[in-house]
PDB file of C-alpha atoms in Angstrom:
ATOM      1  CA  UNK A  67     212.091  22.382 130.340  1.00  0.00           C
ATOM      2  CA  UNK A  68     211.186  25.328 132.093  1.00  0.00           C
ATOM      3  CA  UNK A  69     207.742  24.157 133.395  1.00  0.00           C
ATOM      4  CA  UNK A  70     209.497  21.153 134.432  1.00  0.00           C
ATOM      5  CA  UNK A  71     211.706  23.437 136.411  1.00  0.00           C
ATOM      6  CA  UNK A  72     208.840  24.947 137.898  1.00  0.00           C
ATOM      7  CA  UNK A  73     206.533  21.854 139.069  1.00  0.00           C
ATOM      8  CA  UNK A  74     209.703  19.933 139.835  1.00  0.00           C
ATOM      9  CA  UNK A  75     207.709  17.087 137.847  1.00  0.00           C
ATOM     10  CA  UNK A  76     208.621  15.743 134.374  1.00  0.00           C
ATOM     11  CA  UNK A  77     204.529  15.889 134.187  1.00  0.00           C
ATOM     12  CA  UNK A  78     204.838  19.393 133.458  1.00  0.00           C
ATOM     13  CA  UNK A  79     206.749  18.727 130.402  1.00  0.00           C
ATOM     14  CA  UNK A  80     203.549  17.518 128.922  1.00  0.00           C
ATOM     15  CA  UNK A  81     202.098  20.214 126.207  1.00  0.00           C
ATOM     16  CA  UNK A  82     200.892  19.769 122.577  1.00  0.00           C
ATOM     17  CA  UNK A  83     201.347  23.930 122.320  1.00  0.00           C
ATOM     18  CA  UNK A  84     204.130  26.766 123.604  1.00  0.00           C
ATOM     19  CA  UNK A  85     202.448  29.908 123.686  1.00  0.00           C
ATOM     20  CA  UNK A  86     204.801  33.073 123.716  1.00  0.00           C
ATOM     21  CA  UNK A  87     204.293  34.046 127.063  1.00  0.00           C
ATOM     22  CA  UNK A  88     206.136  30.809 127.891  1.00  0.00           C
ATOM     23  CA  UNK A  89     208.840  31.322 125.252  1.00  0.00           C
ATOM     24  CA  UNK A  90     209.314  34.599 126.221  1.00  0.00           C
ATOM     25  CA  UNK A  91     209.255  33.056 129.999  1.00  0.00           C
ATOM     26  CA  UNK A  92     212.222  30.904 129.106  1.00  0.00           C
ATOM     27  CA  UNK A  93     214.429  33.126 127.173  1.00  0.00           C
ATOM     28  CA  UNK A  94     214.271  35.250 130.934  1.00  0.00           C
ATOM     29  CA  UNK A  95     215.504  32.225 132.711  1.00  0.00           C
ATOM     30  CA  UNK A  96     217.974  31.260 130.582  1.00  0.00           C
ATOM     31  CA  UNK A  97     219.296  35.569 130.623  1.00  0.00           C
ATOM     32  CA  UNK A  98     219.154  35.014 134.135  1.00  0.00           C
ATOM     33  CA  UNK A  99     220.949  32.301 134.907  1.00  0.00           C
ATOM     34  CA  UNK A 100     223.423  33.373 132.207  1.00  0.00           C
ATOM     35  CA  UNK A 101     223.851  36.762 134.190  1.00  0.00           C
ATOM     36  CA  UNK A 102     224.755  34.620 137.482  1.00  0.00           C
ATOM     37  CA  UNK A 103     227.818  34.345 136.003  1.00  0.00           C
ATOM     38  CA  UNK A 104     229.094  38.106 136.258  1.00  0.00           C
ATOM     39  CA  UNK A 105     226.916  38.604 138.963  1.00  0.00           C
ATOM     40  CA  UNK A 106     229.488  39.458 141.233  1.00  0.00           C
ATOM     41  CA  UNK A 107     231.165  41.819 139.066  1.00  0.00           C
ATOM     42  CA  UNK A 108     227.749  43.656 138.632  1.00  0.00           C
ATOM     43  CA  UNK A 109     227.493  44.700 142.143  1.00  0.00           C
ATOM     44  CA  UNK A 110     231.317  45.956 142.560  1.00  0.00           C
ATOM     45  CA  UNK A 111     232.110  49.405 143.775  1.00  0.00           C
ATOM     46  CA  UNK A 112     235.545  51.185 142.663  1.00  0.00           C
ATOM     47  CA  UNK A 113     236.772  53.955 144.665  1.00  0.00           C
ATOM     48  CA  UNK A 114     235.210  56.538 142.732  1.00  0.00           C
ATOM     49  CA  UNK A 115     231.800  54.636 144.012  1.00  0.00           C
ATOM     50  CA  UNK A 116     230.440  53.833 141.101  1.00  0.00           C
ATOM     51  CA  UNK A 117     228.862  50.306 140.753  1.00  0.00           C
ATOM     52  CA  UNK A 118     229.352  48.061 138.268  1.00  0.00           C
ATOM     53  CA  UNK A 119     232.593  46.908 138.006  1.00  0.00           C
ATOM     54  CA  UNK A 120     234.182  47.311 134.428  1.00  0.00           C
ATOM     55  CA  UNK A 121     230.406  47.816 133.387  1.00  0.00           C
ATOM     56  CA  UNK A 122     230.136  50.727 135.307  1.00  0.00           C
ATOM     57  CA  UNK A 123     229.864  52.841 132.104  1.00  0.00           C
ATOM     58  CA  UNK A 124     226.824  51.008 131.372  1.00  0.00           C
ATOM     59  CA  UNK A 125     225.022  51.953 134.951  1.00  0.00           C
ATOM     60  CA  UNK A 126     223.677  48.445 135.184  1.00  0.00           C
ATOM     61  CA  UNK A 127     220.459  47.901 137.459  1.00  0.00           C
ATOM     62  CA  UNK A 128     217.861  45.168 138.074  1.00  0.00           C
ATOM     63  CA  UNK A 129     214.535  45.602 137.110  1.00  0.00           C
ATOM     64  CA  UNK A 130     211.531  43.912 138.925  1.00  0.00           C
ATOM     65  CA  UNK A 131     212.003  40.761 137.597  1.00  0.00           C
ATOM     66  CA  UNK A 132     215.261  40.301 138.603  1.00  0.00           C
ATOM     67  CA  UNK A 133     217.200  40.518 135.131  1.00  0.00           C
ATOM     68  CA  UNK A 134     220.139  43.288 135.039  1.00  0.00           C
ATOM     69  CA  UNK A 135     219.117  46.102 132.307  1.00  0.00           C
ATOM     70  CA  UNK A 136     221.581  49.042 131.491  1.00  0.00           C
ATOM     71  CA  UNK A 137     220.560  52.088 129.705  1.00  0.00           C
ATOM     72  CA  UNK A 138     218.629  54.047 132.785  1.00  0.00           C
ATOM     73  CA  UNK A 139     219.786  57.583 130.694  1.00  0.00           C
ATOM     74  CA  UNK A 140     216.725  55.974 127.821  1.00  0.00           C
ATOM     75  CA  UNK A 141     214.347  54.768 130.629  1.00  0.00           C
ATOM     76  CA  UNK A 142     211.383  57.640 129.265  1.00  0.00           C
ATOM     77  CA  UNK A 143     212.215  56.895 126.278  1.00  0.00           C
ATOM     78  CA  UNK A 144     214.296  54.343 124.513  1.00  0.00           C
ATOM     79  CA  UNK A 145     213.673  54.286 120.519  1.00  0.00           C
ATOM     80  CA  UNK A 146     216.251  50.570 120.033  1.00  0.00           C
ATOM     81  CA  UNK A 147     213.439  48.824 121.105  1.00  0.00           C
ATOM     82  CA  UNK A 148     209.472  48.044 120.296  1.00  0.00           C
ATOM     83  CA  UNK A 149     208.071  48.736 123.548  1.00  0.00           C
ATOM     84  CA  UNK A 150     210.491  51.061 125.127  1.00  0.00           C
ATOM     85  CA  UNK A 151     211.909  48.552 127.620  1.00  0.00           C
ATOM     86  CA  UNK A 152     215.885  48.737 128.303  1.00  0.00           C
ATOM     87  CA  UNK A 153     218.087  46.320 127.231  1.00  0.00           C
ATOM     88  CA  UNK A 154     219.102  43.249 129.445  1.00  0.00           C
ATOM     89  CA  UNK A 155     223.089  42.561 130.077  1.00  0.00           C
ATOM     90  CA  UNK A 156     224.767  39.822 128.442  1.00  0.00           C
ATOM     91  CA  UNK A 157     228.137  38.781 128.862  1.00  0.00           C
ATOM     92  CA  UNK A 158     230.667  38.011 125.522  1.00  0.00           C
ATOM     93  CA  UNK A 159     229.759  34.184 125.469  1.00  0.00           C
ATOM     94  CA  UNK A 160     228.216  31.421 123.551  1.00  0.00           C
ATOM     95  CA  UNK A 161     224.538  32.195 124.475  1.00  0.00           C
ATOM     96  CA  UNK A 162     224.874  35.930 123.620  1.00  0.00           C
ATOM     97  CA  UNK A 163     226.310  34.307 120.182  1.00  0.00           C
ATOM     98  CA  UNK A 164     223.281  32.224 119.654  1.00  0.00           C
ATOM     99  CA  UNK A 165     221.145  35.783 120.432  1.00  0.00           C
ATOM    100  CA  UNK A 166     223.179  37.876 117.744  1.00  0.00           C
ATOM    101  CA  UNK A 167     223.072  34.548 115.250  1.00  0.00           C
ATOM    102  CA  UNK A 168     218.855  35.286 115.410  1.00  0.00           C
ATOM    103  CA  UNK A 169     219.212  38.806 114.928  1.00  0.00           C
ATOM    104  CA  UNK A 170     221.314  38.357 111.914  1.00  0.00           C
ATOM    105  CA  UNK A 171     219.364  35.554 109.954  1.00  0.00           C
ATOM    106  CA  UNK A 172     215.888  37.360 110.502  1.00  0.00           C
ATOM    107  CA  UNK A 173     217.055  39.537 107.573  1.00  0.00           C
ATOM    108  CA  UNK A 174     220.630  38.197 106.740  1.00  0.00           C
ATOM    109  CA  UNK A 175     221.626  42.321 106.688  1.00  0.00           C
ATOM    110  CA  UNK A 176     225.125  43.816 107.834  1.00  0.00           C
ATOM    111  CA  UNK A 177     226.957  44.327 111.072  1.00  0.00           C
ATOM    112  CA  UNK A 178     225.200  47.750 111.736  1.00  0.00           C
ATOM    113  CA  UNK A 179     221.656  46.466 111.308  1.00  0.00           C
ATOM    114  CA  UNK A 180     222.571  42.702 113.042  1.00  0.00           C
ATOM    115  CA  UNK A 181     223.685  44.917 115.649  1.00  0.00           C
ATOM    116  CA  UNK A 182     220.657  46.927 115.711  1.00  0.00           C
ATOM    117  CA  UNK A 183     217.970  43.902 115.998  1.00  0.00           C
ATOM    118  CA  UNK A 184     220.307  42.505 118.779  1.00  0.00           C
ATOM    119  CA  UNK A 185     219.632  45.322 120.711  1.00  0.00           C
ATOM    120  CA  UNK A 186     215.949  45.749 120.471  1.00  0.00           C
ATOM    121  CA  UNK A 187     216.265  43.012 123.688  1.00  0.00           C
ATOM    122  CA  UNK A 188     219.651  42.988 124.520  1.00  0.00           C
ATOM    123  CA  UNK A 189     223.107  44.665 125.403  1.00  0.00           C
ATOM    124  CA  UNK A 190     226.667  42.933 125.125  1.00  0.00           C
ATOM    125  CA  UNK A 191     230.275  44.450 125.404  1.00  0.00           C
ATOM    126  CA  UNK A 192     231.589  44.583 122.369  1.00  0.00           C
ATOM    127  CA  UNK A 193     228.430  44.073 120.260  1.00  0.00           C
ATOM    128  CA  UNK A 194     229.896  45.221 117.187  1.00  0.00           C
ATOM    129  CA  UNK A 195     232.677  42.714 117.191  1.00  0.00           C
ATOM    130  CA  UNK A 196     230.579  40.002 117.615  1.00  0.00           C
ATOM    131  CA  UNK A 197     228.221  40.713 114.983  1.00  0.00           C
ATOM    132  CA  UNK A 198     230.696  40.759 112.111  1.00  0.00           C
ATOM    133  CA  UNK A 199     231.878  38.174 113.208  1.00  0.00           C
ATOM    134  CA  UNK A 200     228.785  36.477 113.040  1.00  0.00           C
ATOM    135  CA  UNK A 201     227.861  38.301 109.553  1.00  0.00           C
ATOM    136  CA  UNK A 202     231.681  36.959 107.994  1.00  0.00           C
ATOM    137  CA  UNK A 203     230.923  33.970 108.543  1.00  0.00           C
ATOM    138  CA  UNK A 204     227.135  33.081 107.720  1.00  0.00           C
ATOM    139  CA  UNK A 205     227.499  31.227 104.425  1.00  0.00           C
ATOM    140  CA  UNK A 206     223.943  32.820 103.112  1.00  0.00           C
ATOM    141  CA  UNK A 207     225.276  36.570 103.609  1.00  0.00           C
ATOM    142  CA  UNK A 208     228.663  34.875 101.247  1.00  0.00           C
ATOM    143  CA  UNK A 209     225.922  33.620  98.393  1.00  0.00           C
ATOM    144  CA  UNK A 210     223.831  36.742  97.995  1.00  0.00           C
ATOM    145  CA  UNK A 211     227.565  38.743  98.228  1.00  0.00           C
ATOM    146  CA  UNK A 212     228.574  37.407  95.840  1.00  0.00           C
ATOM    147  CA  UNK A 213     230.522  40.040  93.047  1.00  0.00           C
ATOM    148  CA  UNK A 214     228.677  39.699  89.937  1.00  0.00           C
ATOM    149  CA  UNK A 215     230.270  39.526  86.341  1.00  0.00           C
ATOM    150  CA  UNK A 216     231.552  43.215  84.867  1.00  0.00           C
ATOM    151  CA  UNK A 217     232.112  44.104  81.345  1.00  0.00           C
ATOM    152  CA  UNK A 218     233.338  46.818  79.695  1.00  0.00           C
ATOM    153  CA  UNK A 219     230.910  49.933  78.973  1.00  0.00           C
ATOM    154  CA  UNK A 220     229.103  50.217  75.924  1.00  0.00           C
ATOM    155  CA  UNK A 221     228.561  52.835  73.809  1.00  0.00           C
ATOM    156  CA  UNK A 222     226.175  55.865  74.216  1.00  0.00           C
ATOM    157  CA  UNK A 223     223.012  55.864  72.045  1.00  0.00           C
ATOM    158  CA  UNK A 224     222.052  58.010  68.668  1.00  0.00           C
ATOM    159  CA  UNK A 225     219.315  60.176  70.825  1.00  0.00           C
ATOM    160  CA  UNK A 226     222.413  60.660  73.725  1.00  0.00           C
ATOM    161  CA  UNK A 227     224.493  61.828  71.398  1.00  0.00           C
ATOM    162  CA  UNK A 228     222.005  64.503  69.274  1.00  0.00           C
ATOM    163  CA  UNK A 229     221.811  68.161  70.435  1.00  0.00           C
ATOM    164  CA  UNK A 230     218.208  69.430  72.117  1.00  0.00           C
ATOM    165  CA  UNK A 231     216.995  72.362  73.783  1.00  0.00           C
ATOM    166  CA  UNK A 232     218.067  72.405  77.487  1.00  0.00           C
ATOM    167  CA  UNK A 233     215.897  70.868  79.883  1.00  0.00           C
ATOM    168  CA  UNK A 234     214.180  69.352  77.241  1.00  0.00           C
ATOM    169  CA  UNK A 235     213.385  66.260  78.931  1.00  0.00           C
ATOM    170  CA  UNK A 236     213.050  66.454  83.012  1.00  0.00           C
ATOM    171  CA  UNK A 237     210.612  64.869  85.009  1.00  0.00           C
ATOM    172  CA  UNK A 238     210.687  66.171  89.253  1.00  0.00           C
ATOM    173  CA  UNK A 239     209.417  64.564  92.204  1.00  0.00           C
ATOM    174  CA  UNK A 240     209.163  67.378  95.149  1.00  0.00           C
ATOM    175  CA  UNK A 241     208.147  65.499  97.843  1.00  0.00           C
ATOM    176  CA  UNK A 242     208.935  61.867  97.604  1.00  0.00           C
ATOM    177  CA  UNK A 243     213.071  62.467  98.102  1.00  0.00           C
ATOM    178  CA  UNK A 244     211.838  64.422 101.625  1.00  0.00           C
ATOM    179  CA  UNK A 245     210.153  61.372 102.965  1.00  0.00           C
ATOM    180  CA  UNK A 246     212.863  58.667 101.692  1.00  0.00           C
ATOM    181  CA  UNK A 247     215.884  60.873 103.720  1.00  0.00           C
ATOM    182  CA  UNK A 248     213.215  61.816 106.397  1.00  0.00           C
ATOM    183  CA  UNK A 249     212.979  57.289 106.680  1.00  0.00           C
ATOM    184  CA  UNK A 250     216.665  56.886 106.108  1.00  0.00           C
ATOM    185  CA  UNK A 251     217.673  59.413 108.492  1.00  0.00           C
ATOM    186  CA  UNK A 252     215.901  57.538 111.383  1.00  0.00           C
ATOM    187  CA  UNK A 253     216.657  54.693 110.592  1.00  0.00           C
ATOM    188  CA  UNK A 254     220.371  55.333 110.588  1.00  0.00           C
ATOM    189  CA  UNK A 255     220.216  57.320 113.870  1.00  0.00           C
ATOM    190  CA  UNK A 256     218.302  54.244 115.597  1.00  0.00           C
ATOM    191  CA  UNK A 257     220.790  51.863 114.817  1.00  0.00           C
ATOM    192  CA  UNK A 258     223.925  53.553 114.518  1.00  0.00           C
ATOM    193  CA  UNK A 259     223.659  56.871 116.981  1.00  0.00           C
ATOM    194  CA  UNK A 260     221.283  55.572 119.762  1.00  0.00           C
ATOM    195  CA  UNK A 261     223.327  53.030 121.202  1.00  0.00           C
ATOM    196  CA  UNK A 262     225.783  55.183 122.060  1.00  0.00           C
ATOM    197  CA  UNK A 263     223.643  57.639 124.439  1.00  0.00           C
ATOM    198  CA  UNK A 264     223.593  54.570 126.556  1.00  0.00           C
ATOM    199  CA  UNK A 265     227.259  54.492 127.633  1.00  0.00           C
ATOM    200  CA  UNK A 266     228.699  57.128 129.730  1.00  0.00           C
ATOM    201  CA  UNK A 267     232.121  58.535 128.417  1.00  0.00           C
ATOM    202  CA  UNK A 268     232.087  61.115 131.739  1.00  0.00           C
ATOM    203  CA  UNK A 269     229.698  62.460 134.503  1.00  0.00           C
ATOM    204  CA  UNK A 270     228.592  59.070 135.447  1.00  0.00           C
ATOM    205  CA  UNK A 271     229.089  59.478 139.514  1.00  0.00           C
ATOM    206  CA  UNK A 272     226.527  60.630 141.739  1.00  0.00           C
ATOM    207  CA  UNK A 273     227.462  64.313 143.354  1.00  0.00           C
ATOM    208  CA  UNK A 274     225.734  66.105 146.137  1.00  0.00           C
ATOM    209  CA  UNK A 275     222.810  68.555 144.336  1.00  0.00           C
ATOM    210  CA  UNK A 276     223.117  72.322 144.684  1.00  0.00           C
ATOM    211  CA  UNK A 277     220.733  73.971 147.339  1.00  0.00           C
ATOM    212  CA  UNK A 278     219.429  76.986 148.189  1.00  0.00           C
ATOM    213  CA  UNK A 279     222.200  78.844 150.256  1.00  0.00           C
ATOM    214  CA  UNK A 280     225.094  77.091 148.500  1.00  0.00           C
ATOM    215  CA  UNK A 281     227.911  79.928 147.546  1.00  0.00           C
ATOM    216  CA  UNK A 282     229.180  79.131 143.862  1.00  0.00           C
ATOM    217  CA  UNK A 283     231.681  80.460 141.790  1.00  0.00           C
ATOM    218  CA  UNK A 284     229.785  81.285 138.122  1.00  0.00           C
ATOM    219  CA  UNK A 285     232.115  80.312 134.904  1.00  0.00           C
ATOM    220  CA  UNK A 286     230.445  82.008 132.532  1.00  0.00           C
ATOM    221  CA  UNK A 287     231.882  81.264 129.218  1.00  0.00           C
ATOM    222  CA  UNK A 288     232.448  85.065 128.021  1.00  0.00           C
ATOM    223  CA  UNK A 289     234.464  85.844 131.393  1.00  0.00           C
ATOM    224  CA  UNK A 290     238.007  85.509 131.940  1.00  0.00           C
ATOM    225  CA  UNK A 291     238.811  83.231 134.633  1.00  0.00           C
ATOM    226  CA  UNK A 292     240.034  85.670 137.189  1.00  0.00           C
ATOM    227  CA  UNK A 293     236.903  87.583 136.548  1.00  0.00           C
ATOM    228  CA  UNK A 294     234.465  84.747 137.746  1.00  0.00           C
ATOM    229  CA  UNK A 295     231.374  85.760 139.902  1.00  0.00           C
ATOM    230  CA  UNK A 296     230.814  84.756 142.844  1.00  0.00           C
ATOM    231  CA  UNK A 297     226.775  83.925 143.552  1.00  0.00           C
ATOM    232  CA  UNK A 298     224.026  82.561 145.846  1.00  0.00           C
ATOM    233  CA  UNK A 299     221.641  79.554 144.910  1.00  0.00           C
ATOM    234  CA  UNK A 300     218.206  81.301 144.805  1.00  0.00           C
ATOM    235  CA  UNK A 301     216.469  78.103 143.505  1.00  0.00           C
ATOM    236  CA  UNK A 302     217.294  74.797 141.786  1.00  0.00           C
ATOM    237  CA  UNK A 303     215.343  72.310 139.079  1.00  0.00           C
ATOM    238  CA  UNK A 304     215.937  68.585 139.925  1.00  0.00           C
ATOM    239  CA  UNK A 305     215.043  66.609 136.962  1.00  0.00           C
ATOM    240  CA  UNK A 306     212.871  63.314 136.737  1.00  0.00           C
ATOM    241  CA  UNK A 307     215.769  61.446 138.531  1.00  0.00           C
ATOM    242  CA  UNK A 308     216.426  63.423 141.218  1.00  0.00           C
ATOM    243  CA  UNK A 309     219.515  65.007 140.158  1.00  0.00           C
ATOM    244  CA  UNK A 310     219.540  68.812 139.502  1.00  0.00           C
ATOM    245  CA  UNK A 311     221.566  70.169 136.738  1.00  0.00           C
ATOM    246  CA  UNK A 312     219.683  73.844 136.256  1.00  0.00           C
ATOM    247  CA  UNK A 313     219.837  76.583 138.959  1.00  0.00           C
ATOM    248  CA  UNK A 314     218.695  79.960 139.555  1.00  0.00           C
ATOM    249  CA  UNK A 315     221.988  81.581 140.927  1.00  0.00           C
ATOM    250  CA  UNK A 316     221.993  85.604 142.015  1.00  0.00           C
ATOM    251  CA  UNK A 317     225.130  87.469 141.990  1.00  0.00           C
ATOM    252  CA  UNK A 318     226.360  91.375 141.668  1.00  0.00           C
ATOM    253  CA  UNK A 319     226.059  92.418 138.035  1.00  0.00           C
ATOM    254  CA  UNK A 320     229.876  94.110 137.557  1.00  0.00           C
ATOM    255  CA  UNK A 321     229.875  96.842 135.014  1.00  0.00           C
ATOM    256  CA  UNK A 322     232.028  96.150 132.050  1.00  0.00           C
ATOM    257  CA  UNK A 323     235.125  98.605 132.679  1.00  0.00           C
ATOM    258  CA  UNK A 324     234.899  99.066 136.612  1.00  0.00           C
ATOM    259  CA  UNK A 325     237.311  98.820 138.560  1.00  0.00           C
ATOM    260  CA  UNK A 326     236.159  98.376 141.966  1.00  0.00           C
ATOM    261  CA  UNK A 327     233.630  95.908 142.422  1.00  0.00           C
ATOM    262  CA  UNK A 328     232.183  96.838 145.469  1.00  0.00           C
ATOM    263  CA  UNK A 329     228.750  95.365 146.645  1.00  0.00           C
ATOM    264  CA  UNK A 330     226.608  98.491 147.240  1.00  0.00           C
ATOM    265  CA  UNK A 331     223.385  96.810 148.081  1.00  0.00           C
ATOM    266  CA  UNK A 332     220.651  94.035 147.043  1.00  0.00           C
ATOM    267  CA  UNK A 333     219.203  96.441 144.391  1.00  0.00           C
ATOM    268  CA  UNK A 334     222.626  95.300 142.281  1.00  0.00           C
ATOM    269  CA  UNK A 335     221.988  91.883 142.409  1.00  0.00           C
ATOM    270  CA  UNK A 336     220.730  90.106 139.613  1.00  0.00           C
ATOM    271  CA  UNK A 337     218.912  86.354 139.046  1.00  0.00           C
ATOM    272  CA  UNK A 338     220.398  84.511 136.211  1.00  0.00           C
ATOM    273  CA  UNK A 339     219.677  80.601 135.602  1.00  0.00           C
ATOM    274  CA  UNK A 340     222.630  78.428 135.197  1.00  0.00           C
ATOM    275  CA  UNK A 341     223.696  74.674 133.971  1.00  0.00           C
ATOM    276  CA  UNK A 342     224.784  73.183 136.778  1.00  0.00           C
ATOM    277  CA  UNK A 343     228.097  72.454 134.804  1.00  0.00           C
ATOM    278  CA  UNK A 344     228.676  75.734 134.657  1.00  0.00           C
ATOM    279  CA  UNK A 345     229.535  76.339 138.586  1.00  0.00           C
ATOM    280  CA  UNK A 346     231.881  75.349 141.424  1.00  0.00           C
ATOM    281  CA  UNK A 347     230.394  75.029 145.066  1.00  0.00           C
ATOM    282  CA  UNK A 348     232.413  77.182 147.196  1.00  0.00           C
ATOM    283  CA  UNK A 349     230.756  76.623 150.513  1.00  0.00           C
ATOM    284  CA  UNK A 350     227.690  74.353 150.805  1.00  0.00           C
ATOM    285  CA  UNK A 351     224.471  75.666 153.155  1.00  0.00           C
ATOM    286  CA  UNK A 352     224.699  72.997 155.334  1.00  0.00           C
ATOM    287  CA  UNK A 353     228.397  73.056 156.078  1.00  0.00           C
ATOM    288  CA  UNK A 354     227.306  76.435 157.276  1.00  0.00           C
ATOM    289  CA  UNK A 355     225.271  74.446 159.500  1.00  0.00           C
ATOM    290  CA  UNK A 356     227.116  71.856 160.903  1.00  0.00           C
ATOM    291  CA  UNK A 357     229.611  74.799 161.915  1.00  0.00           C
ATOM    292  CA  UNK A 358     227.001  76.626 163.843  1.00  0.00           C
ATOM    293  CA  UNK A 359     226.411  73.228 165.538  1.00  0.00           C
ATOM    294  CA  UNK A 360     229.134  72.912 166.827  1.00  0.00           C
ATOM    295  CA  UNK A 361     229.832  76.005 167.980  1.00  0.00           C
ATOM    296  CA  UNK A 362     226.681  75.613 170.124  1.00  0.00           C
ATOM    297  CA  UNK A 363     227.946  72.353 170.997  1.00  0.00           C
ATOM    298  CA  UNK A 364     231.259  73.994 172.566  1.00  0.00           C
ATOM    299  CA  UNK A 365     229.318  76.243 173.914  1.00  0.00           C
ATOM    300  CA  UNK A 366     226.926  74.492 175.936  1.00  0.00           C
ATOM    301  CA  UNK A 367     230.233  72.305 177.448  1.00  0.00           C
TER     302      UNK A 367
END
C-alpha cells in the first residue's frame, strides 16, 4: 500500500518480497498520519509558554522526518530503546492498541514488561492502563496463569529430622548471586524507573540564563533566610542544551558571629560555584543596560 501511495500507480503494488526498510517505512506513515490527528494540540502554547498542549509535560518535538518524539531530557542517552532513538507520540486509540497488542504477545509477559517493549519505539498517555488492559484480556496470558492444584504438606524426612554437626552440609556460590541482582537490577530500572525521567513533574519552562554581571541573592541551605548573601555572577556553565544551571557566583564571606557586615574591600570576596536552583536574580546585567540607554536617550533629546 505504501509504494502504491508513493508512485500513485497500483503497479507499484507489485513485489514477491517486503524488505524491512519498507516495513519499517510503513509503520512511519501510518505514526504519521495517526499523529495528524492531535496535531493541533501538539503545537499549542498555554500562558506559561510552554508548547504542547496537555502534552506539554512530555516536551514533544519533531524530528527530521517529520514524526513527533518526546523524551528530549534522554536525547544522549536513552537506555528504553535499542538504538538510543526517542520515542514517537501516540495518541490513546485503536492503532496504539494494535502497537501494545505486539509488544505483549512477543513474550506474553506482564503489564510492566508489555509496557516496557512498547516503549522501545513508542510513547502513549496512559501506557500503563492500556497494557493491562491488553495483558487481562489475552486468553494465552489466562492459560499459562492458570493456579495449579495445592495439597497439603507432607511430612519432613528421617535425615531432616536427625541431629548433625552445624554447617555440616553447605555448599556457597560468591559470585553468581552478584551478577543475577547486578541483571535484575537493570532490568527493573529500564522498564520500571526510566520512563519516568521522561515526564516533567516541574522546571519544564524555558527561563532567561544567568550572566556575568547578574546580582543574585545566594540560598545557601545552612543560612537562615534573612541571612542570604547577596553575590555577583563571575562565570556560568551552559550545558549541552544551552541552558545553564551551574554558576560561579562571588560574594563577601560574613564571619560567623559579626555583627556588622560591612564590605571592606575585594580582598573579602570569595568565588563559590552554585546550582543555579540555588539563587534568585535580583537585577539582571542587561537591565543595567537598557537603563543606561535610556538615560543617554533622554539625554541626547
Amino acid at each position: 500500500l505504501l509504494n502504491i501511495a508513493k508512485k500513485n500507480s497500483f503497479k507499484g503494488g507489485r513485489t514477491l518480497s517486503i524488505s524491512v526498510k519498507q516495513l519499517q517505512e510503513a509503520e512511519n506513515f501510518i505514526v504519521k498520519e495517526v499523529q495528524k490527528s492531535f496535531e493541533s494540540e501538539l503545537t499549542k502554547t498555554d500562558r506559561k509558554g510552554r508548547k504542547g498542549g496537555r502534552f506539554a509535560c512530555l516536551n514533544p518535538v519533531q524530528d527530521e522526518s517529520g514524526l513527533w518524539v518526546v523524551g528530549q531530557r534522554l536525547k544522549n542517552k536513552n537506555s528504553m530503546t535499542v538504538d538510543s532513538s526517542l520515542q514517537k507520540l501516540l495518541p490513546y486509540r485503536h492503532v496504539s492498541r494494535l502497537f501494545m497488542q505486539r509488544a505483549h504477545t512477543s513474550g506474553h509477559r506482564g503489564r510492566d514488561a508489555t509496557l516496557a517493549r512498547f516503549r522501545q519505539l513508542y510513547w502513549v498517555i496512559q501506557g500503563s492502563k492500556l497494557a493491562q488492559s491488553i495483558k487481562s484480556k489475552c486468553q494465552m496470558c489466562k492459560l499459562r496463569e492458570a493456579k495449579f492444584l495445592e495439597q497439603q504438606m507432607g511430612q519432613l524426612p528421617e535425615a531432616r529430622l536427625q541431629p548433625s554437626p552445624a554447617f555440616n552440609h553447605v555448599m556457597i556460590d560468591l559470585f553468581g548471586p552478584y551478577s543475577i541482582v547486578t541483571d535484575e537490577f537493570w532490568k527493573k530500572w529500564t522498564e520500571l524507573y526510566a520512563p519516568a525521567l521522561i515526564i516533567r513533574g516541574k522546571w519544564n519552562t524555558t527561563n532567561r540564563n544567568l550572566r556575568p554581571g547578574d546580582v543574585v541573592i545566594i540560598a545557601d541551605r545552612n543560612t537562615l533566610r534573612g541571612d542570604y548573601r547577596l553575590g555577583i555572577v563571575q562565570e556560568v556553565f551552559p550545558s549541552q542544551d544551552g541552558k545553564v544551571r551551574r554558576v560561579n557566583v562571588m560574594y563577601k564571606n560574613f564571619q560567623i558571629g559579626e555583627k556588622v557586615q560591612k564590605y571592606k574591600g575585594h580582598n573579602e570576596a570569595v568565588i563559590v560555584s552554585r546550582s543555579a536552583q540555588r539563587l534568585s536574580l535580583l537585577i539582571a546585567v542587561d537591565m543595567d543596560q537598557d537603563q543606561e540607554t535610556k538615560s543617554e536617550e533622554k539625554e541626547s533629546v
